[in-house]
Amino acid sequence: MNPGAESRTAYPDFEAARRRAVRGLRGRTLEIGAGRGANFADLDPAVDWVGLEPRPGARGPLARAAREAGFPGAVLTARAEDIPLPDHGVDNVLATRVLCSVDDLERALAEIARVLRPGGRLIAAEHVAAPAGSGAARLQRVLRPLTRRFQHGCDPTRDIARAIRESALVMVRVEEFALPVLGGLSLPSLLIEARRDG
């Protein structure tokens, strides 16, 4: 376990923590890999939302879902590695189950740090690599070729927390969750809050 991290089990605990974190966002918020808008139900209505979605075909449905949810902000068709926003342009970046799928995690984190204002926050809810040598880590290695191919490039073996610690962001809080899967195995997920200093 990471020092200072809280550990819990069960998917409902993870979802409850994700919802709390999303509900706490205020100001201009960039959601990367916004997909179908699964976080709209938990966003404060006053949030100035901007969506980033790399799949061109998803832009129209996401924009419609955003308007219906009361978030008329822009939907940008771009990758997290090349965010078309100015430096220090947002108060928050929200990433839920997306950092596993970006092509270049380090570059995406550098872009997130660039667009965050000083003191701005990254909230990330992600599934991550299990401890080396564990049954869960072996399962993730077996599943990786399938998830990379069929789940939008998802790599379940990424150490996202380490990548954030090695980026220009400062880790503020990590909550750990062990989510049961097969035969008594549990796969780890994290809720991470990081901050841009300066």
Short mmCIF file of C-alpha atoms in Angstrom, two decimals:
data_model
loop_
_atom_site.label_atom_id
_atom_site.label_comp_id
_atom_site.label_asym_id
_atom_site.label_seq_id
_atom_site.Cartn_x
_atom_site.Cartn_y
_atom_site.Cartn_z
CA MET A 1 0.00 0.00 0.00
CA ASN A 2 1.16 3.53 -0.66
CA PRO A 3 2.18 5.49 2.46
CA GLY A 4 -0.73 7.53 3.76
CA ALA A 5 -3.24 5.77 1.51
CA GLU A 6 -6.57 4.45 2.67
CA SER A 7 -7.53 0.94 1.51
CA ARG A 8 -11.06 -0.38 1.02
CA THR A 9 -12.75 -3.16 -0.89
CA ALA A 10 -15.83 -3.46 -3.09
CA TYR A 11 -16.92 -1.63 -6.20
CA PRO A 12 -19.63 0.43 -4.39
CA ASP A 13 -16.95 1.97 -2.15
CA PHE A 14 -14.90 2.96 -5.19
CA GLU A 15 -17.93 4.46 -6.95
CA ALA A 16 -18.95 6.36 -3.82
CA ALA A 17 -15.46 7.86 -3.53
CA ARG A 18 -15.47 8.79 -7.23
CA ARG A 19 -18.86 10.47 -6.89
CA ARG A 20 -17.73 12.46 -3.85
CA ALA A 21 -14.62 13.67 -5.64
CA VAL A 22 -16.56 14.70 -8.76
CA ARG A 23 -19.19 16.48 -6.67
CA GLY A 24 -16.45 18.52 -5.00
CA LEU A 25 -15.23 20.06 -8.27
CA ARG A 26 -15.80 23.78 -8.85
CA GLY A 27 -14.77 26.22 -11.57
CA ARG A 28 -13.59 25.42 -15.08
CA THR A 29 -13.15 21.66 -15.36
CA LEU A 30 -11.62 19.71 -18.25
CA GLU A 31 -12.76 16.11 -18.44
CA ILE A 32 -10.43 13.99 -20.53
CA GLY A 33 -11.84 10.93 -22.27
CA ALA A 34 -15.34 12.06 -21.35
CA GLY A 35 -16.95 9.25 -23.35
CA ARG A 36 -20.73 9.29 -22.94
CA GLY A 37 -20.77 11.73 -20.05
CA ALA A 38 -20.99 9.28 -17.16
CA ASN A 39 -19.86 11.95 -14.68
CA PHE A 40 -22.55 14.53 -15.56
CA ALA A 41 -24.92 13.23 -12.88
CA ASP A 42 -22.37 14.01 -10.18
CA LEU A 43 -20.99 17.36 -11.40
CA ASP A 44 -22.10 20.52 -9.62
CA PRO A 45 -24.42 22.45 -11.99
CA ALA A 46 -22.19 25.54 -11.67
CA VAL A 47 -19.13 23.76 -13.07
CA ASP A 48 -17.86 25.24 -16.34
CA TRP A 49 -17.32 21.90 -18.09
CA VAL A 50 -15.11 21.25 -21.13
CA GLY A 51 -14.86 17.74 -22.59
CA LEU A 52 -11.93 16.13 -24.37
CA GLU A 53 -12.77 13.05 -26.44
CA PRO A 54 -10.32 11.65 -29.01
CA ARG A 55 -12.85 9.60 -31.00
CA PRO A 56 -14.44 11.84 -33.66
CA GLY A 57 -17.62 9.76 -33.75
CA ALA A 58 -18.18 10.30 -30.02
CA ARG A 59 -18.13 14.11 -30.22
CA GLY A 60 -21.76 14.61 -31.33
CA PRO A 61 -23.35 12.21 -28.81
CA LEU A 62 -21.19 13.63 -25.99
CA ALA A 63 -22.11 17.23 -26.89
CA ARG A 64 -25.82 16.30 -26.89
CA ALA A 65 -25.51 14.52 -23.54
CA ALA A 66 -23.67 17.55 -22.12
CA ARG A 67 -26.38 19.98 -23.24
CA GLU A 68 -29.14 17.72 -21.87
CA ALA A 69 -27.30 17.56 -18.53
CA GLY A 70 -26.97 21.35 -18.40
CA PHE A 71 -23.29 21.57 -19.39
CA PRO A 72 -23.13 23.47 -22.69
CA GLY A 73 -19.33 23.74 -22.71
CA ALA A 74 -17.13 22.80 -25.63
CA VAL A 75 -16.37 19.23 -26.66
CA LEU A 76 -12.86 19.06 -28.10
CA THR A 77 -11.83 16.21 -30.40
CA ALA A 78 -8.24 15.73 -29.29
CA ARG A 79 -5.93 13.44 -27.39
CA ALA A 80 -4.78 13.98 -23.81
CA GLU A 81 -1.22 14.15 -25.14
CA ASP A 82 -2.07 17.32 -27.09
CA ILE A 83 -4.77 19.33 -25.28
CA PRO A 84 -5.90 22.32 -27.38
CA LEU A 85 -6.21 24.71 -24.43
CA PRO A 86 -3.91 27.52 -23.23
CA ASP A 87 -1.50 27.23 -20.33
CA HIS A 88 -3.16 27.53 -16.91
CA GLY A 89 -6.62 27.54 -18.53
CA VAL A 90 -8.55 25.24 -16.17
CA ASP A 91 -9.13 24.83 -12.45
CA ASN A 92 -9.48 21.04 -12.55
CA VAL A 93 -8.83 18.06 -14.76
CA LEU A 94 -11.06 15.01 -14.33
CA ALA A 95 -9.97 11.57 -15.55
CA THR A 96 -12.04 8.48 -14.80
CA ARG A 97 -10.81 5.18 -16.21
CA VAL A 98 -8.92 6.92 -19.00
CA LEU A 99 -5.24 7.25 -18.04
CA CYS A 100 -4.92 3.50 -18.61
CA SER A 101 -5.72 4.10 -22.29
CA VAL A 102 -3.69 7.13 -23.35
CA ASP A 103 -0.86 6.30 -25.75
CA ASP A 104 1.80 8.25 -23.82
CA LEU A 105 1.02 8.62 -20.12
CA GLU A 106 3.98 10.86 -19.32
CA ARG A 107 3.13 13.28 -22.11
CA ALA A 108 -0.55 13.31 -21.12
CA LEU A 109 0.40 14.16 -17.52
CA ALA A 110 2.69 16.93 -18.75
CA GLU A 111 -0.21 18.37 -20.75
CA ILE A 112 -2.53 18.11 -17.75
CA ALA A 113 0.01 20.00 -15.63
CA ARG A 114 0.38 22.61 -18.37
CA VAL A 115 -3.34 23.42 -18.66
CA LEU A 116 -3.97 23.47 -14.88
CA ARG A 117 -3.75 26.83 -13.15
CA PRO A 118 -1.34 27.00 -10.19
CA GLY A 119 -3.11 25.21 -7.34
CA GLY A 120 -5.42 23.44 -9.80
CA ARG A 121 -6.27 19.79 -9.22
CA LEU A 122 -6.25 16.52 -11.10
CA ILE A 123 -8.88 14.04 -9.91
CA ALA A 124 -8.25 10.57 -11.32
CA ALA A 125 -10.27 7.40 -10.68
CA GLU A 126 -8.31 4.58 -12.28
CA HIS A 127 -7.66 0.87 -12.22
CA VAL A 128 -3.95 0.21 -11.86
CA ALA A 129 -1.25 -2.47 -11.83
CA ALA A 130 -1.47 -5.06 -9.08
CA PRO A 131 1.62 -5.74 -6.92
CA ALA A 132 4.38 -7.50 -8.85
CA GLY A 133 4.33 -11.28 -8.43
CA SER A 134 0.71 -11.44 -7.27
CA GLY A 135 -1.99 -13.56 -8.90
CA ALA A 136 -3.78 -10.37 -9.82
CA ALA A 137 -0.67 -9.07 -11.63
CA ARG A 138 -0.43 -12.34 -13.56
CA LEU A 139 -4.09 -12.04 -14.54
CA GLN A 140 -3.54 -8.45 -15.70
CA ARG A 141 -0.61 -9.54 -17.88
CA VAL A 142 -2.76 -12.27 -19.46
CA LEU A 143 -5.63 -9.86 -20.09
CA ARG A 144 -3.47 -6.98 -21.37
CA PRO A 145 -3.43 -7.99 -25.08
CA LEU A 146 -7.22 -8.29 -25.05
CA THR A 147 -7.88 -5.04 -23.20
CA ARG A 148 -5.40 -3.18 -25.42
CA ARG A 149 -7.23 -4.41 -28.49
CA PHE A 150 -10.87 -4.33 -27.41
CA GLN A 151 -11.11 -1.71 -24.63
CA HIS A 152 -9.84 1.46 -26.33
CA GLY A 153 -6.18 0.63 -25.67
CA CYS A 154 -6.58 -0.02 -21.93
CA ASP A 155 -3.36 -1.19 -20.27
CA PRO A 156 -4.23 -2.70 -16.86
CA THR A 157 -0.55 -3.04 -15.91
CA ARG A 158 0.21 0.70 -15.64
CA ASP A 159 1.53 2.17 -12.40
CA ILE A 160 -0.44 5.41 -12.71
CA ALA A 161 0.32 6.63 -9.20
CA ARG A 162 4.07 6.38 -9.81
CA ALA A 163 3.73 8.21 -13.13
CA ILE A 164 1.87 11.03 -11.40
CA ARG A 165 4.50 11.24 -8.65
CA GLU A 166 7.19 11.51 -11.34
CA SER A 167 5.31 14.24 -13.22
CA ALA A 168 5.10 17.98 -12.58
CA LEU A 169 2.09 17.35 -10.34
CA VAL A 170 2.18 16.96 -6.56
CA MET A 171 0.31 14.02 -5.08
CA VAL A 172 -2.18 15.18 -2.44
CA ARG A 173 -4.23 12.08 -1.64
CA VAL A 174 -4.55 8.45 -2.71
CA GLU A 175 -7.40 6.12 -1.79
CA GLU A 176 -6.86 2.45 -2.63
CA PHE A 177 -9.59 -0.04 -3.45
CA ALA A 178 -9.38 -3.79 -4.00
CA LEU A 179 -12.18 -4.75 -6.37
CA PRO A 180 -13.07 -8.47 -6.39
CA VAL A 181 -12.96 -10.24 -9.75
CA LEU A 182 -12.30 -13.96 -10.33
CA GLY A 183 -11.74 -16.79 -7.87
CA GLY A 184 -11.01 -14.60 -4.88
CA LEU A 185 -8.65 -12.32 -6.79
CA SER A 186 -9.00 -8.58 -6.40
CA LEU A 187 -7.74 -5.92 -8.79
CA PRO A 188 -6.58 -2.56 -7.46
CA SER A 189 -8.15 0.79 -8.29
CA LEU A 190 -7.14 4.22 -7.03
CA LEU A 191 -8.80 7.54 -6.46
CA ILE A 192 -6.06 10.14 -6.78
CA GLU A 193 -5.97 13.85 -6.09
CA ALA A 194 -2.91 15.70 -7.35
CA ARG A 195 -2.13 19.41 -7.53
CA ARG A 196 -0.19 21.71 -9.81
CA ASP A 197 2.17 23.85 -7.76
CA GLY A 198 3.57 27.20 -8.78
#
